[in-house]
Every structure is written in C-alpha cells, then in structure tokens.
C-alpha cells in the first residue's frame, strides 16, 4: 500500500522571519498568507525495509531536514521506515516556498498511510516542525499562523476573496543561504530584530482586519511594507542577506508603476530573487504581460488561490 498527498506553496502577506529559542520550531512572529493553486508538490509514502529512502523527481536524495523531521515524528507516533517520493511542478529551493508545500504534503501523506487520524490543526503543528511556513500550506485560501498554539487556521476560503498571483522567476538557482540559517543570523546580529518582532505583531492584527474587509488597497500597502521591512532586517544581518538580483528590482519598479497608474497590484518577495505580484483577477493579464517583458525574467507563472493539503485518491 502507498499513499499520495498534494499540497500547494503559500505566500506570506505578513511575513515571518526568525524563530523562538528552544525546541518545536516556533516562529518569533505571527504571519498571514495566501495558498496558491497551480504550483504543487506531490508526495507518495510507503513502508520500506530497513531505513528511510528519499527520492526527489525519481532521483535518490539525502535531505537531512526531512530525515530529522521523520525522526521527530517517530518520537510522537509509531511510524515505520518509509520510502518518500516527492515531485514539484515548480523550481525547488529558490524562494518559491517548496519547503512549505513539501512538508505539508509529507505530513498529510504520513497521517493517511499510517492511519494516525490527526486533525488539520495537529497536521499543521507537525508540518511546522519541518518548516515554519509549512504549517500554513495545510490550509487553503487566506491563512493565519499565530501563537500560543502555532497551528495555522483558515481566515477566508479561496472563493471568498479570489486574488491572482503572478509568480516571476528571475533565477532558478538554489538559494545561497537557507532560511533557517538566515533567521538565526538575523536574530543574533541585526539591531533591527526586536523592532521587527514588534512591528510584525501589529501588522498581523491589521492584516486580519483588512482581509476581513476585503480592502485591497490597504492590504497592498501593508504587504509591501511587511516585505520591505523583512528585507531591511535581512540586509542589516551580518553577513548581509541580499536575496535580490537586478531583475527583482526591475519587477518591483514595474509593479509600483502599475499600482500608481491605478492597477490593483502589489509585490511581495521571500528568501530568494523571485517576485510575486498579487492582484485582482481583472488586472492579471496586464500585470503578467508587463512583467514577462522585463529583462532577466526567466519564467512567469499564474496562480489563483488554492485549497489546503489533500490526499490524492487513485
Ligand atoms: O518556512 P521557512 O522556515 O523556510 O521560512 C519562510 C520564511 C519566508 O518565506 C521568507 C516568509 C514567510 O512567512 O513565508
């Protein structure tokens, strides 16, 4: 018997960067995200003989983060050695949240394969141990992740406020500094870290209010501010975390110009050089065609809001 699950990446509008001290991979800040639909991770698990085996795109892989995650789950549940096969339909490790969809799909598949019968909230808390943002990919639509439980919850279903995200890939190389390393460095070295934690708590509360009101313009301003504040924190880290390239900057400028010309669009960027332009569906065509003409842009993907992680019935 084997079980296959799928999950989508999510993009934070109010960002998380930094962890609490201690165990459990608890974020230092709350966050608010949207789950995308067309980008997807598909993961199959089945009991194996001997030890765990991992395959990415059918190639044998050795991923310490996944092996540590499996070891952590086995402290809580009876889980046999597993063969894990995982595939992404988008570039992994390049700031497109492949770890979010990856750990959400893996946790969901293990729950079904091992008949653990866990609730979505528990799956979210477990996925978070693999990657903070993975807690959010268990759910679809608009999703909040906050303490003290640090289990994500859905704020709005995908159909309740459909937005479109244009994902602009400006480099498909693996990112240089993984987010966990970067977060530790920011907490240890940036003079801005305490201010970041305080301002993000306030941004999160405001974000929930604006999503409930479907106030696109105010959410646009807040999301860009949260993104730029996170990148200011990254830049003030020692050694500096500079994830952008020239095309990233050109996309930001183009999105700001479109916004000033009256289009409903804003940008957000994570720990990589890709730019996500979030817009109202009626603006998507123009946003996409403008961004794909920018020099250095390699690929442009379009996504609506997606559902949470689910089991694929064969
Ligand atoms: O899920 P992690 O621990 O790799 O962190 C992701 C952090 C950002 O993507 C930069 C921001 C966020 O809230 O998703």
Short mmCIF file of C-alpha atoms and ligand atoms in Angstrom, two decimals:
data_model
loop_
_atom_site.label_atom_id
_atom_site.label_comp_id
_atom_site.label_asym_id
_atom_site.label_seq_id
_atom_site.Cartn_x
_atom_site.Cartn_y
_atom_site.Cartn_z
CA UNK A 1 0.00 0.00 0.00
CA UNK A 2 1.15 3.58 -0.63
CA UNK A 3 -0.46 6.98 -0.10
CA UNK A 4 -0.09 10.11 -2.22
CA UNK A 5 -0.82 13.64 -0.99
CA UNK A 6 -0.53 17.01 -2.63
CA UNK A 7 -0.06 20.49 -1.24
CA UNK A 8 0.48 23.97 -2.63
CA UNK A 9 3.04 26.60 -1.64
CA UNK A 10 1.80 29.69 0.16
CA UNK A 11 2.98 33.27 0.00
CA UNK A 12 3.05 35.36 3.17
CA UNK A 13 1.50 38.83 3.00
CA UNK A 14 2.57 39.49 6.60
CA UNK A 15 5.93 37.73 6.83
CA UNK A 16 7.56 35.52 9.41
CA UNK A 17 11.35 35.67 9.81
CA UNK A 18 13.02 34.44 12.99
CA UNK A 19 12.36 31.68 15.49
CA UNK A 20 11.83 31.50 19.24
CA UNK A 21 14.57 29.95 21.35
CA UNK A 22 14.03 26.31 22.31
CA UNK A 23 12.51 23.33 20.57
CA UNK A 24 9.45 22.88 18.34
CA UNK A 25 10.45 25.33 15.59
CA UNK A 26 8.21 28.09 16.93
CA UNK A 27 8.17 31.30 14.86
CA UNK A 28 9.13 34.57 16.56
CA UNK A 29 6.31 36.37 14.73
CA UNK A 30 2.78 35.59 13.55
CA UNK A 31 2.12 35.53 9.79
CA UNK A 32 -0.71 35.77 7.28
CA UNK A 33 -0.57 34.05 3.88
CA UNK A 34 -2.40 33.00 0.73
CA UNK A 35 -2.18 29.46 -0.61
CA UNK A 36 -1.61 29.22 -4.38
CA UNK A 37 -3.36 26.74 -6.67
CA UNK A 38 -1.33 25.89 -9.78
CA UNK A 39 2.06 25.33 -8.08
CA UNK A 40 2.10 21.97 -6.39
CA UNK A 41 4.12 19.31 -4.57
CA UNK A 42 3.05 15.68 -4.88
CA UNK A 43 4.43 13.22 -2.32
CA UNK A 44 3.98 9.44 -2.09
CA UNK A 45 4.94 7.45 1.00
CA UNK A 46 5.04 3.72 1.61
CA UNK A 47 6.54 1.45 4.22
CA UNK A 48 10.14 0.46 3.39
CA UNK A 49 12.52 -2.23 4.59
CA UNK A 50 15.32 -1.10 6.90
CA UNK A 51 15.72 2.66 6.68
CA UNK A 52 14.09 5.72 5.13
CA UNK A 53 14.66 6.35 1.43
CA UNK A 54 14.03 9.68 -0.26
CA UNK A 55 13.56 10.37 -3.97
CA UNK A 56 13.16 13.83 -5.49
CA UNK A 57 11.88 13.67 -9.06
CA UNK A 58 12.72 9.92 -9.07
CA UNK A 59 16.37 10.58 -8.10
CA UNK A 60 17.67 9.20 -4.78
CA UNK A 61 18.27 12.13 -2.41
CA UNK A 62 19.71 12.65 1.04
CA UNK A 63 17.91 15.52 2.75
CA UNK A 64 18.92 15.95 6.43
CA UNK A 65 15.92 18.24 7.09
CA UNK A 66 13.43 15.56 6.02
CA UNK A 67 15.28 12.79 7.88
CA UNK A 68 15.33 14.90 11.06
CA UNK A 69 11.62 15.62 10.59
CA UNK A 70 10.82 11.89 10.30
CA UNK A 71 12.87 11.21 13.44
CA UNK A 72 10.90 13.92 15.26
CA UNK A 73 7.55 12.40 14.17
CA UNK A 74 8.67 8.96 15.39
CA UNK A 75 9.13 10.37 18.89
CA UNK A 76 5.37 11.01 18.86
CA UNK A 77 3.87 8.28 16.65
CA UNK A 78 4.54 4.74 15.54
CA UNK A 79 5.85 5.22 12.02
CA UNK A 80 7.76 2.51 10.10
CA UNK A 81 10.77 3.21 7.85
CA UNK A 82 9.39 4.96 4.75
CA UNK A 83 10.11 5.40 1.09
CA UNK A 84 9.23 9.02 0.24
CA UNK A 85 8.92 10.13 -3.39
CA UNK A 86 8.33 13.81 -4.00
CA UNK A 87 7.86 15.96 -7.08
CA UNK A 88 7.37 19.68 -7.57
CA UNK A 89 5.92 21.26 -10.71
CA UNK A 90 8.00 24.42 -10.00
CA UNK A 91 11.67 25.16 -9.11
CA UNK A 92 12.52 23.96 -5.57
CA UNK A 93 14.74 25.81 -3.08
CA UNK A 94 14.60 29.10 -4.96
CA UNK A 95 12.35 31.11 -2.66
CA UNK A 96 9.08 29.71 -4.01
CA UNK A 97 8.11 28.01 -0.74
CA UNK A 98 8.79 24.44 -1.86
CA UNK A 99 9.53 23.52 1.76
CA UNK A 100 6.05 24.74 2.75
CA UNK A 101 4.22 22.56 0.22
CA UNK A 102 6.76 19.75 0.70
CA UNK A 103 6.34 19.33 4.46
CA UNK A 104 2.56 19.88 4.24
CA UNK A 105 2.23 17.11 1.62
CA UNK A 106 4.59 14.77 3.52
CA UNK A 107 2.76 15.20 6.86
CA UNK A 108 -0.62 14.67 5.18
CA UNK A 109 0.58 11.53 3.36
CA UNK A 110 2.11 10.01 6.52
CA UNK A 111 -1.06 10.67 8.52
CA UNK A 112 -3.13 8.71 5.98
CA UNK A 113 -0.58 5.97 5.26
CA UNK A 114 -0.02 5.24 8.98
CA UNK A 115 -3.73 5.76 9.84
CA UNK A 116 -2.91 8.31 12.55
CA UNK A 117 -6.29 10.07 12.20
CA UNK A 118 -4.89 13.54 13.05
CA UNK A 119 -6.88 16.77 12.83
CA UNK A 120 -5.85 19.51 10.40
CA UNK A 121 -4.69 21.64 13.34
CA UNK A 122 -2.39 18.87 14.52
CA UNK A 123 -1.12 18.28 10.97
CA UNK A 124 -0.36 22.00 10.79
CA UNK A 125 1.61 21.93 14.07
CA UNK A 126 3.56 18.87 12.87
CA UNK A 127 4.29 20.33 9.42
CA UNK A 128 5.59 23.44 11.22
CA UNK A 129 8.34 21.34 12.80
CA UNK A 130 9.68 20.72 9.26
CA UNK A 131 9.34 24.31 8.05
CA UNK A 132 7.56 27.23 9.72
CA UNK A 133 5.62 28.22 6.61
CA UNK A 134 4.51 24.58 6.01
CA UNK A 135 2.02 24.96 8.87
CA UNK A 136 0.09 27.36 6.60
CA UNK A 137 0.02 25.09 3.50
CA UNK A 138 -2.19 22.58 5.34
CA UNK A 139 -5.00 25.11 4.75
CA UNK A 140 -6.30 26.87 1.62
CA UNK A 141 -7.23 30.47 0.87
CA UNK A 142 -6.14 33.10 3.41
CA UNK A 143 -4.35 31.51 6.36
CA UNK A 144 -3.14 32.83 9.74
CA UNK A 145 -0.39 31.35 11.90
CA UNK A 146 -0.05 32.72 15.43
CA UNK A 147 0.79 31.68 18.97
CA UNK A 148 0.43 30.37 21.51
CA UNK A 149 -0.54 27.12 19.72
CA UNK A 150 1.27 27.89 16.44
CA UNK A 151 -1.22 25.82 14.46
CA UNK A 152 -2.42 27.62 11.35
CA UNK A 153 -6.09 28.31 10.67
CA UNK A 154 -8.07 29.38 7.62
CA UNK A 155 -9.22 33.01 7.65
CA UNK A 156 -11.07 33.05 4.29
CA UNK A 157 -11.77 30.22 1.84
CA UNK A 158 -10.30 30.63 -1.68
CA UNK A 159 -13.67 31.58 -3.17
CA UNK A 160 -14.39 34.24 -0.54
CA UNK A 161 -11.88 36.72 -1.99
CA UNK A 162 -10.27 35.33 -5.15
CA UNK A 163 -6.94 37.01 -5.88
CA UNK A 164 -4.43 36.16 -8.60
CA UNK A 165 -0.68 35.84 -8.06
CA UNK A 166 1.79 36.24 -10.90
CA UNK A 167 4.98 34.44 -9.86
CA UNK A 168 8.01 35.90 -11.64
CA UNK A 169 11.07 33.65 -11.69
CA UNK A 170 14.24 35.69 -12.12
CA UNK A 171 16.66 32.85 -11.28
CA UNK A 172 16.05 29.13 -10.85
CA UNK A 173 19.32 28.54 -8.99
CA UNK A 174 19.10 27.17 -5.44
CA UNK A 175 19.19 29.97 -2.86
CA UNK A 176 22.56 30.59 -1.24
CA UNK A 177 21.58 30.88 2.41
CA UNK A 178 18.77 28.60 3.65
CA UNK A 179 16.04 30.38 5.63
CA UNK A 180 16.76 28.63 8.95
CA UNK A 181 20.41 29.75 8.85
CA UNK A 182 19.41 33.23 7.75
CA UNK A 183 16.83 33.57 10.54
CA UNK A 184 19.36 32.55 13.19
CA UNK A 185 21.86 35.08 11.85
CA UNK A 186 19.25 37.87 11.80
CA UNK A 187 18.25 37.21 15.39
CA UNK A 188 21.86 37.08 16.56
CA UNK A 189 23.27 40.03 14.65
CA UNK A 190 20.66 42.53 13.44
CA UNK A 191 19.97 45.57 15.63
CA UNK A 192 16.52 45.66 13.96
CA UNK A 193 15.36 42.24 15.15
CA UNK A 194 13.40 43.34 18.27
CA UNK A 195 11.67 46.11 16.28
CA UNK A 196 10.79 43.58 13.55
CA UNK A 197 9.04 41.32 16.06
CA UNK A 198 7.05 44.23 17.50
CA UNK A 199 6.04 45.72 14.15
CA UNK A 200 5.05 42.33 12.70
CA UNK A 201 2.64 41.66 15.58
CA UNK A 202 0.87 44.93 14.79
CA UNK A 203 0.97 44.25 11.01
CA UNK A 204 -0.60 40.83 11.59
CA UNK A 205 -3.56 42.26 13.53
CA UNK A 206 -4.10 44.89 10.85
CA UNK A 207 -3.75 42.26 8.10
CA UNK A 208 -6.56 40.15 9.61
CA UNK A 209 -8.80 43.21 9.70
CA UNK A 210 -8.07 44.21 6.09
CA UNK A 211 -8.64 40.68 4.79
CA UNK A 212 -11.98 40.52 6.63
CA UNK A 213 -12.91 43.85 4.97
CA UNK A 214 -11.52 42.77 1.54
CA UNK A 215 -9.68 46.11 1.45
CA UNK A 216 -7.24 45.52 -1.41
CA UNK A 217 -5.51 48.94 -1.41
CA UNK A 218 -4.78 48.91 2.32
CA UNK A 219 -3.66 45.27 2.19
CA UNK A 220 -1.36 46.14 -0.73
CA UNK A 221 0.33 48.86 1.32
CA UNK A 222 0.66 46.61 4.37
CA UNK A 223 2.03 43.61 2.43
CA UNK A 224 4.68 45.67 0.61
CA UNK A 225 5.67 47.26 3.92
CA UNK A 226 5.96 43.86 5.65
CA UNK A 227 8.05 42.52 2.77
CA UNK A 228 10.37 45.54 2.68
CA UNK A 229 10.75 45.56 6.47
CA UNK A 230 11.75 41.88 6.37
CA UNK A 231 14.30 42.59 3.64
CA UNK A 232 15.63 45.56 5.65
CA UNK A 233 16.13 43.13 8.53
CA UNK A 234 17.86 40.70 6.17
CA UNK A 235 20.13 43.44 4.82
CA UNK A 236 21.05 44.53 8.35
CA UNK A 237 22.08 40.96 9.25
CA UNK A 238 25.78 40.11 9.41
CA UNK A 239 26.84 38.77 6.95
CA UNK A 240 24.11 40.61 4.98
CA UNK A 241 21.34 38.53 3.41
CA UNK A 242 20.79 40.05 -0.01
CA UNK A 243 18.40 37.83 -1.93
CA UNK A 244 17.52 40.19 -4.82
CA UNK A 245 19.03 40.48 -8.29
CA UNK A 246 18.71 43.22 -10.92
CA UNK A 247 15.52 41.73 -12.38
CA UNK A 248 13.96 41.55 -8.89
CA UNK A 249 14.42 45.32 -8.56
CA UNK A 250 13.14 45.98 -12.10
CA UNK A 251 9.96 43.99 -11.29
CA UNK A 252 9.41 45.98 -8.08
CA UNK A 253 9.64 49.21 -10.07
CA UNK A 254 7.27 47.97 -12.76
CA UNK A 255 4.71 46.83 -10.16
CA UNK A 256 4.90 50.17 -8.35
CA UNK A 257 4.35 51.98 -11.66
CA UNK A 258 1.33 49.81 -12.48
CA UNK A 259 -0.06 50.49 -9.00
CA UNK A 260 0.43 54.24 -9.43
CA UNK A 261 -1.35 54.03 -12.79
CA UNK A 262 -4.41 52.61 -11.00
CA UNK A 263 -4.00 48.82 -11.37
CA UNK A 264 -4.81 46.76 -8.26
CA UNK A 265 -1.46 45.01 -7.77
CA UNK A 266 1.28 44.75 -5.14
CA UNK A 267 4.57 42.87 -4.83
CA UNK A 268 6.00 40.52 -2.26
CA UNK A 269 9.37 38.70 -2.15
CA UNK A 270 10.65 35.92 0.12
CA UNK A 271 14.12 34.45 0.75
CA UNK A 272 15.04 34.42 -2.92
CA UNK A 273 15.05 36.66 -6.01
CA UNK A 274 11.57 35.72 -7.29
CA UNK A 275 8.84 38.36 -7.25
CA UNK A 276 5.19 37.60 -6.59
CA UNK A 277 2.73 40.16 -7.92
CA UNK A 278 -0.61 39.77 -6.16
CA UNK A 279 -3.53 41.38 -7.97
CA UNK A 280 -7.27 41.42 -8.51
CA UNK A 281 -8.13 38.87 -11.24
CA UNK A 282 -9.13 41.59 -13.73
CA UNK A 283 -5.62 43.10 -13.57
CA UNK A 284 -3.80 39.76 -14.03
CA UNK A 285 -3.44 39.81 -17.83
CA UNK A 286 -1.81 43.25 -17.91
CA UNK A 287 0.42 42.53 -14.91
CA UNK A 288 1.61 39.27 -16.46
CA UNK A 289 2.37 40.73 -19.89
CA UNK A 290 4.24 43.70 -18.39
CA UNK A 291 6.38 41.54 -16.10
CA UNK A 292 7.31 38.93 -18.68
CA UNK A 293 8.89 41.59 -20.88
CA UNK A 294 11.38 42.62 -18.19
CA UNK A 295 15.00 41.77 -18.94
CA UNK A 296 16.24 38.91 -16.75
CA UNK A 297 12.81 37.38 -16.20
CA UNK A 298 13.10 33.66 -16.92
CA UNK A 299 9.57 32.41 -16.42
CA UNK A 300 6.18 33.72 -15.34
CA UNK A 301 3.55 31.52 -13.67
CA UNK A 302 -0.04 32.42 -12.83
CA UNK A 303 -1.87 31.10 -9.77
CA UNK A 304 -5.24 31.65 -8.16
CA UNK A 305 -5.98 30.81 -4.54
CA UNK A 306 -5.71 27.10 -3.77
CA UNK A 307 -7.04 24.58 -1.31
CA UNK A 308 -5.21 23.01 1.59
CA UNK A 309 -3.19 19.79 1.50
CA UNK A 310 -5.17 16.71 0.48
CA UNK A 311 -4.90 13.02 -0.26
CA UNK A 312 -4.92 12.04 -3.94
CA UNK A 313 -7.41 9.24 -4.47
CA UNK A 314 -6.16 6.82 -7.12
O1 LIG B 1 9.24 28.16 6.22
P1 LIG B 1 10.59 28.71 6.45
O2 LIG B 1 11.05 28.44 7.84
O3 LIG B 1 11.54 28.26 5.38
O4 LIG B 1 10.51 30.31 6.35
C1 LIG B 1 9.89 31.04 5.33
C2 LIG B 1 10.08 32.50 5.53
C3 LIG B 1 9.57 33.40 4.44
O5 LIG B 1 9.13 32.68 3.32
C4 LIG B 1 10.68 34.35 3.98
C5 LIG B 1 8.44 34.27 4.98
C6 LIG B 1 7.14 33.54 5.25
O6 LIG B 1 6.45 33.92 6.20
O7 LIG B 1 6.80 32.62 4.47
#
